[in-house]
């Protein structure tokens, strides 16, 4: 029996964080295997990255569903069929519905390009530049029913320079994201995280 834990990754676009997880798996950095990549967007470049790494893919084209409810029902069916130990959102552009969250309580991770709770939602790097913060970064958190509001697993900080625009800041933060996400996945799969209230405590 494969002792490796099963990870399902949900994507919508470029997939550079998926790539970071693929590279980490190749190096046996965490005790898990990416069992499936699901995209809500048939044109997501992330799908090519998965195919190149021989990871099964599944496209659930959101535009072909009559409602979010129907889309989520299909997504849930697929997720349940995969029996994942962990679901990773990696540039997945939809809010995960309550039903899925309840089926996988605190088993869904997301990466967000700001130091939460600052700048949740879309265009976090643009929000940070416009606000004028001097430090930003990225956050890996467990997914709850709110918007980027679940318990924080790890954060990494970087400087915001006066010369930054949202693109240059996004590029800088992305480098930290690619380090941070595999670390969080490792801690999760090695069962080193304990959730106490809304705090995630690292054990061991
Ligand atoms: C990343 O900045 C991630 O933090 C955010 O969406 C972006 C996805 O990038 N949730 P990629 O698809 O992983 O390259």
Short mmCIF file of C-alpha atoms and ligand atoms in Angstrom, two decimals:
data_model
loop_
_atom_site.label_atom_id
_atom_site.label_comp_id
_atom_site.label_asym_id
_atom_site.label_seq_id
_atom_site.Cartn_x
_atom_site.Cartn_y
_atom_site.Cartn_z
CA UNK A 1 0.00 0.00 0.00
CA UNK A 2 1.24 3.48 -0.83
CA UNK A 3 2.06 5.16 2.49
CA UNK A 4 1.94 8.55 0.79
CA UNK A 5 -0.96 10.82 1.53
CA UNK A 6 -3.18 11.96 -1.28
CA UNK A 7 -3.29 15.58 -2.32
CA UNK A 8 -5.80 17.08 -4.75
CA UNK A 9 -4.88 20.51 -6.13
CA UNK A 10 -7.51 22.94 -7.40
CA UNK A 11 -6.34 25.50 -9.95
CA UNK A 12 -7.70 28.12 -12.32
CA UNK A 13 -4.70 29.61 -14.10
CA UNK A 14 -0.93 29.81 -14.39
CA UNK A 15 -0.13 27.14 -11.81
CA UNK A 16 3.27 28.27 -10.56
CA UNK A 17 2.34 27.21 -7.03
CA UNK A 18 1.23 23.84 -8.39
CA UNK A 19 4.68 23.64 -10.00
CA UNK A 20 6.33 24.34 -6.66
CA UNK A 21 4.33 21.47 -5.13
CA UNK A 22 5.24 19.19 -8.05
CA UNK A 23 8.95 19.97 -7.58
CA UNK A 24 8.67 19.38 -3.83
CA UNK A 25 6.99 16.02 -4.37
CA UNK A 26 9.74 15.01 -6.83
CA UNK A 27 12.29 15.67 -4.09
CA UNK A 28 10.24 13.69 -1.55
CA UNK A 29 10.06 16.88 0.47
CA UNK A 30 6.68 15.89 1.91
CA UNK A 31 5.07 12.49 2.47
CA UNK A 32 2.37 12.99 -0.12
CA UNK A 33 1.53 12.59 -3.75
CA UNK A 34 -0.52 14.86 -5.98
CA UNK A 35 -3.25 12.43 -7.01
CA UNK A 36 -5.28 14.80 -9.17
CA UNK A 37 -5.33 18.39 -10.42
CA UNK A 38 -8.78 19.87 -10.97
CA UNK A 39 -9.30 23.05 -12.97
CA UNK A 40 -12.47 25.09 -13.35
CA UNK A 41 -10.89 26.63 -16.45
CA UNK A 42 -10.14 24.47 -19.52
CA UNK A 43 -7.41 26.91 -20.63
CA UNK A 44 -5.46 26.94 -17.37
CA UNK A 45 -1.72 26.59 -18.01
CA UNK A 46 -1.62 24.64 -14.73
CA UNK A 47 -3.16 21.71 -16.64
CA UNK A 48 -0.13 21.52 -18.94
CA UNK A 49 2.17 21.55 -15.92
CA UNK A 50 0.26 18.63 -14.39
CA UNK A 51 0.25 16.67 -17.65
CA UNK A 52 3.99 17.20 -18.04
CA UNK A 53 4.45 15.70 -14.57
CA UNK A 54 2.14 12.76 -15.40
CA UNK A 55 -0.43 13.86 -12.88
CA UNK A 56 -4.05 13.06 -13.75
CA UNK A 57 -6.14 16.13 -14.53
CA UNK A 58 -9.80 16.89 -14.53
CA UNK A 59 -11.48 19.92 -16.10
CA UNK A 60 -14.73 21.07 -14.60
CA UNK A 61 -15.49 23.95 -16.91
CA UNK A 62 -17.46 26.32 -14.70
CA UNK A 63 -19.08 27.99 -17.71
CA UNK A 64 -20.85 24.76 -18.66
CA UNK A 65 -22.78 24.49 -15.39
CA UNK A 66 -26.20 26.01 -14.83
CA UNK A 67 -25.42 27.15 -11.31
CA UNK A 68 -22.71 27.25 -8.66
CA UNK A 69 -24.72 24.60 -6.80
CA UNK A 70 -24.47 22.16 -9.71
CA UNK A 71 -20.79 22.89 -10.20
CA UNK A 72 -20.04 22.35 -6.52
CA UNK A 73 -22.08 19.12 -6.43
CA UNK A 74 -19.97 17.72 -9.27
CA UNK A 75 -16.76 18.95 -7.68
CA UNK A 76 -17.72 17.34 -4.38
CA UNK A 77 -18.46 14.05 -6.13
CA UNK A 78 -15.02 14.05 -7.72
CA UNK A 79 -13.29 15.04 -4.49
CA UNK A 80 -15.04 12.29 -2.52
CA UNK A 81 -14.02 9.77 -5.18
CA UNK A 82 -10.37 10.75 -4.66
CA UNK A 83 -10.41 10.40 -0.84
CA UNK A 84 -7.87 13.18 -0.43
CA UNK A 85 -5.98 13.69 2.81
CA UNK A 86 -5.44 17.27 1.75
CA UNK A 87 -6.92 19.64 -0.80
CA UNK A 88 -4.68 22.52 -1.90
CA UNK A 89 -6.09 25.61 -3.55
CA UNK A 90 -3.38 26.97 -5.82
CA UNK A 91 -4.58 30.02 -7.67
CA UNK A 92 -8.13 28.62 -7.60
CA UNK A 93 -10.33 31.62 -8.33
CA UNK A 94 -13.57 30.46 -6.68
CA UNK A 95 -14.85 30.52 -3.17
CA UNK A 96 -15.23 26.95 -2.00
CA UNK A 97 -18.84 26.27 -0.95
CA UNK A 98 -19.96 25.31 2.55
CA UNK A 99 -20.84 21.75 1.64
CA UNK A 100 -17.34 20.94 0.42
CA UNK A 101 -15.79 22.68 3.42
CA UNK A 102 -17.97 20.61 5.77
CA UNK A 103 -16.92 17.38 4.06
CA UNK A 104 -13.25 18.28 4.46
CA UNK A 105 -13.04 20.21 7.72
CA UNK A 106 -9.65 21.89 8.06
CA UNK A 107 -8.31 19.72 5.29
CA UNK A 108 -8.23 22.47 2.67
CA UNK A 109 -5.25 24.82 2.38
CA UNK A 110 -5.05 28.06 0.43
CA UNK A 111 -2.20 30.40 -0.40
CA UNK A 112 -2.87 34.11 -0.51
CA UNK A 113 -0.47 36.88 -1.63
CA UNK A 114 -0.69 39.16 1.41
CA UNK A 115 -0.10 39.06 5.13
CA UNK A 116 -3.64 38.20 6.18
CA UNK A 117 -5.85 39.52 7.65
CA UNK A 118 -4.61 42.49 5.58
CA UNK A 119 -5.83 42.63 2.00
CA UNK A 120 -8.06 39.57 1.56
CA UNK A 121 -9.82 38.94 -1.74
CA UNK A 122 -8.75 39.81 -5.25
CA UNK A 123 -5.66 41.80 -6.28
CA UNK A 124 -4.08 41.66 -2.84
CA UNK A 125 -0.75 42.97 -4.15
CA UNK A 126 -2.47 45.98 -5.78
CA UNK A 127 -4.32 46.64 -2.54
CA UNK A 128 -1.01 46.56 -0.64
CA UNK A 129 0.75 48.95 -3.03
CA UNK A 130 -2.19 51.37 -3.04
CA UNK A 131 -2.45 51.30 0.75
CA UNK A 132 1.22 52.15 1.02
CA UNK A 133 2.32 49.35 3.35
CA UNK A 134 6.07 48.87 3.68
CA UNK A 135 5.91 45.14 4.35
CA UNK A 136 3.74 42.54 2.67
CA UNK A 137 4.10 38.84 1.92
CA UNK A 138 2.05 35.70 1.70
CA UNK A 139 -0.06 33.48 3.91
CA UNK A 140 -0.95 29.81 3.85
CA UNK A 141 -4.17 29.23 5.74
CA UNK A 142 -6.79 26.60 6.33
CA UNK A 143 -9.97 27.32 4.44
CA UNK A 144 -13.14 28.14 6.35
CA UNK A 145 -16.40 29.61 5.14
CA UNK A 146 -15.12 33.19 5.00
CA UNK A 147 -13.02 34.96 2.42
CA UNK A 148 -9.33 34.24 3.15
CA UNK A 149 -10.28 34.12 6.83
CA UNK A 150 -9.31 30.65 8.06
CA UNK A 151 -6.63 29.81 10.65
CA UNK A 152 -3.14 30.83 9.55
CA UNK A 153 -0.56 28.07 9.09
CA UNK A 154 2.49 30.00 7.87
CA UNK A 155 3.38 33.48 6.70
CA UNK A 156 6.39 35.00 4.99
CA UNK A 157 7.10 38.72 4.81
CA UNK A 158 8.92 40.83 2.26
CA UNK A 159 9.60 44.51 1.77
CA UNK A 160 7.46 46.76 -0.39
CA UNK A 161 9.68 49.35 -2.07
CA UNK A 162 8.56 52.87 -3.00
CA UNK A 163 9.26 52.00 -6.62
CA UNK A 164 6.98 48.93 -6.59
CA UNK A 165 3.87 48.58 -8.67
CA UNK A 166 1.48 45.69 -8.18
CA UNK A 167 3.32 43.53 -10.73
CA UNK A 168 6.78 43.94 -9.22
CA UNK A 169 5.38 43.26 -5.75
CA UNK A 170 3.45 40.22 -7.04
CA UNK A 171 6.67 38.86 -8.58
CA UNK A 172 8.56 39.30 -5.30
CA UNK A 173 5.81 37.73 -3.20
CA UNK A 174 5.51 34.81 -5.62
CA UNK A 175 9.06 33.71 -4.88
CA UNK A 176 8.13 33.48 -1.21
CA UNK A 177 4.90 31.65 -2.06
CA UNK A 178 6.83 28.92 -3.84
CA UNK A 179 8.90 28.32 -0.69
CA UNK A 180 6.04 28.63 1.77
CA UNK A 181 3.38 26.39 0.23
CA UNK A 182 5.47 23.19 0.17
CA UNK A 183 6.52 23.90 3.79
CA UNK A 184 2.89 24.16 4.90
CA UNK A 185 1.97 21.00 3.00
CA UNK A 186 4.85 19.18 4.69
CA UNK A 187 3.76 20.29 8.16
CA UNK A 188 0.17 19.31 7.41
CA UNK A 189 0.96 15.87 6.00
CA UNK A 190 3.41 15.11 8.79
CA UNK A 191 0.54 15.90 11.19
CA UNK A 192 2.53 18.58 12.96
CA UNK A 193 -0.30 21.08 13.03
CA UNK A 194 -2.81 21.32 15.85
CA UNK A 195 -5.78 23.65 15.56
CA UNK A 196 -6.74 25.39 18.77
CA UNK A 197 -9.60 27.82 18.26
CA UNK A 198 -8.44 29.88 15.35
CA UNK A 199 -4.78 29.29 16.06
CA UNK A 200 -2.66 26.72 14.31
CA UNK A 201 0.00 25.44 16.69
CA UNK A 202 3.10 23.71 15.33
CA UNK A 203 3.94 20.57 17.22
CA UNK A 204 7.29 18.82 17.42
C1 LIG B 1 -0.86 33.36 -6.33
O1 LIG B 1 -0.38 34.66 -6.13
C2 LIG B 1 -1.66 32.88 -5.15
O2 LIG B 1 -1.22 33.41 -3.94
C3 LIG B 1 -3.04 33.41 -5.45
O3 LIG B 1 -3.18 33.30 -6.84
C4 LIG B 1 -1.89 33.31 -7.45
C5 LIG B 1 -1.81 32.04 -8.25
O4 LIG B 1 -0.63 31.93 -8.99
N1 LIG B 1 -4.04 32.70 -4.70
P1 LIG B 1 -0.25 30.56 -9.66
O5 LIG B 1 -1.44 30.12 -10.49
O6 LIG B 1 0.03 29.57 -8.56
O7 LIG B 1 0.95 30.85 -10.49
#
